[in-house]
PDB file of C-alpha atoms in Angstrom:
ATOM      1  CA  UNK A   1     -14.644   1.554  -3.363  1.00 52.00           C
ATOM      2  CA  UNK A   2     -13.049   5.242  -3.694  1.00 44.00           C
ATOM      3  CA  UNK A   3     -14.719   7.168  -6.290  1.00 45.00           C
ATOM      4  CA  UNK A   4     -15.618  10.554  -7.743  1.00 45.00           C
ATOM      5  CA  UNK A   5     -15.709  11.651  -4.404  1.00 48.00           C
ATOM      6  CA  UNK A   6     -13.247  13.484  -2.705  1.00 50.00           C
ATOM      7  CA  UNK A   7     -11.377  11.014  -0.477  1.00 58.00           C
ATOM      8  CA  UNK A   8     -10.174  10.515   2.771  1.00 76.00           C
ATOM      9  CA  UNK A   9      -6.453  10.006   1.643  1.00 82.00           C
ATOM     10  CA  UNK A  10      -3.271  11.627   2.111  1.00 81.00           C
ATOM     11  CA  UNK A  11      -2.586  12.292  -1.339  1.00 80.00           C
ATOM     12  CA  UNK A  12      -4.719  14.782  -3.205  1.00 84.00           C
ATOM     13  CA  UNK A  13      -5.087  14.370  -7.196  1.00 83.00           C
ATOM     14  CA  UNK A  14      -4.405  17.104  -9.255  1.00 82.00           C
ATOM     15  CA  UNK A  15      -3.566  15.879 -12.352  1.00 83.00           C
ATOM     16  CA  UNK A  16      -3.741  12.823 -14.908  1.00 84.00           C
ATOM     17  CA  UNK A  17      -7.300  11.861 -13.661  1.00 84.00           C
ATOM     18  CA  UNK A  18      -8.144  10.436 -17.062  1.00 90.00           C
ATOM     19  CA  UNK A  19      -6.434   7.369 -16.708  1.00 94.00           C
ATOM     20  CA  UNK A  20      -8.017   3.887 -16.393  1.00 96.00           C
ATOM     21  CA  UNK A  21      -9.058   2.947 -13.219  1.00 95.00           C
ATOM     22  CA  UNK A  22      -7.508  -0.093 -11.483  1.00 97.00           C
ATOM     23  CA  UNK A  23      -9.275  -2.159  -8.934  1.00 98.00           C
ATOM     24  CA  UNK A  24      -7.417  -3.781  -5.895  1.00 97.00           C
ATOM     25  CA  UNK A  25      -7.783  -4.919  -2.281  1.00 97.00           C
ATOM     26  CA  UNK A  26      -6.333  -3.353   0.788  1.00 96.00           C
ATOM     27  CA  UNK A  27      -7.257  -5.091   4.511  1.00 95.00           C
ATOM     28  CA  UNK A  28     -10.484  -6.840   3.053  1.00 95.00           C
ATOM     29  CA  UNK A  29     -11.733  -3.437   1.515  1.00 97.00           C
ATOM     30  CA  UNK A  30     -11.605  -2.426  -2.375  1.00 97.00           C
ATOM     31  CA  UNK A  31     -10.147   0.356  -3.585  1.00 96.00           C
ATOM     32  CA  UNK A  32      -9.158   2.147  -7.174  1.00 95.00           C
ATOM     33  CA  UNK A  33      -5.858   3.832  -8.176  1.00 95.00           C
ATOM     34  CA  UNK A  34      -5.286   4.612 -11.774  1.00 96.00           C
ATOM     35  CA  UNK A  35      -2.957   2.828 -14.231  1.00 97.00           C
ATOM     36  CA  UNK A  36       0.327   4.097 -13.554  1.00 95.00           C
ATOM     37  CA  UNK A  37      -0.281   4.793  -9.485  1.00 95.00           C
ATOM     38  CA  UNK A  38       2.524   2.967  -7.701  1.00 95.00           C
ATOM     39  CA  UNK A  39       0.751   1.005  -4.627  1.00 96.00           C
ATOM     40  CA  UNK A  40       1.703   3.608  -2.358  1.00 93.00           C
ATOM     41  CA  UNK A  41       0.184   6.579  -4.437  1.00 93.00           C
ATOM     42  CA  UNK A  42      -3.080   4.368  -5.220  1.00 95.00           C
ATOM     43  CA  UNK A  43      -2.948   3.468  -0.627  1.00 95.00           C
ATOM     44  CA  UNK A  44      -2.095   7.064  -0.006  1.00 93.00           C
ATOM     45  CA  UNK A  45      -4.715   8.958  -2.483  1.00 92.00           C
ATOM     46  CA  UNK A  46      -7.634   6.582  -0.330  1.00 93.00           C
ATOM     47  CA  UNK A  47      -6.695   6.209   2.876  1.00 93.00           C
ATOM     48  CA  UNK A  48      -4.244   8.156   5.489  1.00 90.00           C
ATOM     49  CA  UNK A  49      -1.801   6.309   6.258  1.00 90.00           C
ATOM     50  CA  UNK A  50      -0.458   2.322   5.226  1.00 88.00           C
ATOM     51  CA  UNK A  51       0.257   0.380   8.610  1.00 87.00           C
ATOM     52  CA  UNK A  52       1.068   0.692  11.995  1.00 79.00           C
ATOM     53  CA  UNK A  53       4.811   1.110  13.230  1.00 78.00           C
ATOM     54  CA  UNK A  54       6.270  -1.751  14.749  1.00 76.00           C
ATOM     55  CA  UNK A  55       7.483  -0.152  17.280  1.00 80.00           C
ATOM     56  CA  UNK A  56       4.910   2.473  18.857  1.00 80.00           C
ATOM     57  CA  UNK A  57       1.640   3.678  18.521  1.00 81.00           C
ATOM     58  CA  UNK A  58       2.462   5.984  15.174  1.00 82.00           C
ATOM     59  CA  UNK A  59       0.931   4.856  11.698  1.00 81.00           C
ATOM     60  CA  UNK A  60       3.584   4.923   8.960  1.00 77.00           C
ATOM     61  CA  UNK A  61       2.986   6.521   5.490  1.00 79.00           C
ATOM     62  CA  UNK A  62       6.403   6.278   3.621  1.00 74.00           C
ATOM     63  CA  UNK A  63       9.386   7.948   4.408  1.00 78.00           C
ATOM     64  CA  UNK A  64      11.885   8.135   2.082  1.00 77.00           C
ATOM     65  CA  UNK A  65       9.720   7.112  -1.741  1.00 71.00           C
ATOM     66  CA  UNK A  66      12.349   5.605  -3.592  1.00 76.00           C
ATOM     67  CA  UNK A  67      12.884   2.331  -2.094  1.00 73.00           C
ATOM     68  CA  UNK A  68      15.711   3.045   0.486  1.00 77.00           C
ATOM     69  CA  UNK A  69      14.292   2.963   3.776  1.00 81.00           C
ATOM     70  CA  UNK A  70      11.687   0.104   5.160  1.00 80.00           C
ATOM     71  CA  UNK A  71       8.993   1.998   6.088  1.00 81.00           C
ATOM     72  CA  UNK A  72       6.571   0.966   3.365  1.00 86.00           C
ATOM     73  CA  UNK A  73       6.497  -2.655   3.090  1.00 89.00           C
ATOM     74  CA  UNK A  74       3.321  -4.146   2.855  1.00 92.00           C
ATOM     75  CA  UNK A  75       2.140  -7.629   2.162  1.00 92.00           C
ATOM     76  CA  UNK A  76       0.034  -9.491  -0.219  1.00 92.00           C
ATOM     77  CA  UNK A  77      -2.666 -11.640   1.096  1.00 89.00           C
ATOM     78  CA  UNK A  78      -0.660 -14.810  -0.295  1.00 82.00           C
ATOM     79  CA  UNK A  79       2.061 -13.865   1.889  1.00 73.00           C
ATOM     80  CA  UNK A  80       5.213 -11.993   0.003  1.00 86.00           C
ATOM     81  CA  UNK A  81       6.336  -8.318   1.058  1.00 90.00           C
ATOM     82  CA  UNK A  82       6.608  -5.492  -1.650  1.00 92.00           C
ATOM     83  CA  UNK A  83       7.546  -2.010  -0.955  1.00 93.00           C
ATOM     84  CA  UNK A  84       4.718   0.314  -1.710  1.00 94.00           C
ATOM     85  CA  UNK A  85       6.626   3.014  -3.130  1.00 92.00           C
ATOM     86  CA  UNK A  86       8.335   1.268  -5.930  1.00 93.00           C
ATOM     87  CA  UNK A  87       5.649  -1.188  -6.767  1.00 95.00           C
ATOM     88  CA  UNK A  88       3.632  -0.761 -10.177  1.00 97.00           C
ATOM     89  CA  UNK A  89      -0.244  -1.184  -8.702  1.00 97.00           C
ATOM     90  CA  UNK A  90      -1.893  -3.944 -11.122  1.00 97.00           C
ATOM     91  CA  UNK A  91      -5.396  -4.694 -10.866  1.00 97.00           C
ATOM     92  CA  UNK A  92      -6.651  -7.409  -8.753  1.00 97.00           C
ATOM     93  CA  UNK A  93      -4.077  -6.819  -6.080  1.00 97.00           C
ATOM     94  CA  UNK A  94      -4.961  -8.475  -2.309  1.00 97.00           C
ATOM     95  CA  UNK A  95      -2.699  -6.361   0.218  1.00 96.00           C
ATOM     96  CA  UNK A  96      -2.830  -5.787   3.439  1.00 94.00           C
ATOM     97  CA  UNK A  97      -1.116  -3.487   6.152  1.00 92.00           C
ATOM     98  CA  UNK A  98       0.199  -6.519   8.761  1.00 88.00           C
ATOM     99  CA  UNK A  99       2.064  -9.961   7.561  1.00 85.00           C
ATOM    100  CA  UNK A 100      -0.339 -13.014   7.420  1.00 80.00           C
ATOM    101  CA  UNK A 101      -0.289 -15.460  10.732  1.00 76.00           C
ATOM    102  CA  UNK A 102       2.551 -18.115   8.733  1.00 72.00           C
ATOM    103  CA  UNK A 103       4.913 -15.261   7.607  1.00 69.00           C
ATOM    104  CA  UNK A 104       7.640 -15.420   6.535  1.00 67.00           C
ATOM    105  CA  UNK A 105       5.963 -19.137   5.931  1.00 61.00           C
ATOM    106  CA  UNK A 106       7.782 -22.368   6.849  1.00 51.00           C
ATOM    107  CA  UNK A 107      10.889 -23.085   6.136  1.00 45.00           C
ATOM    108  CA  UNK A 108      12.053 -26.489   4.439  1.00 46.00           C
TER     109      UNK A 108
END
């Protein structure tokens, strides 16, 4: 789990590191962002990137941060798509960078 230490991440903290911490999953692994993080800024301040482009060997970080492009959608373990960038981050989130095998699930 991310720490005291500095991290690997693309975003750097430099202010409003007294806030709770918040526990979640990304690809199997835990992780903390703070109360308040989006679930791109809590991603980003731990790791370098989100997921791999779909088409190409590039890693994909966020483009636009506000919503309009597609470049950070993620998905929760139990399946659903959120974008990263205009996501509260709650505790106890399961994400990961690539859809599940079934998605986007059956359909009726």
């Amino acid at each position: 789990m991310s720490g005291g230490a500095p991290s690997a991440g693309r975003v750097r903290r430099l202010a409003e590191t007294d806030r709770a911490a918040l526990v979640f999953g990304f690809d199997g692994a835990a992780y903390s962002g703070l109360d308040g993080d989006t679930v791109l800024t809590a991603v980003l301040a731990a790791l370098p990137d989100l997921r791999a482009a779909e088409f190409g060997p590039e890693r994909r970080a966020g483009f636009c941060l506000m919503g309009a492009c597609q470049d950070c959608w993620l998905w929760q373990e139990d399946g659903p798509r959120l974008r990263a960038c205009s996501t509260p981050l709650r505790a106890g989130m399961r994400l990961r960078s690539s859809p599940p095998d079934d998605w986007p699930g059956t359909l009726p």
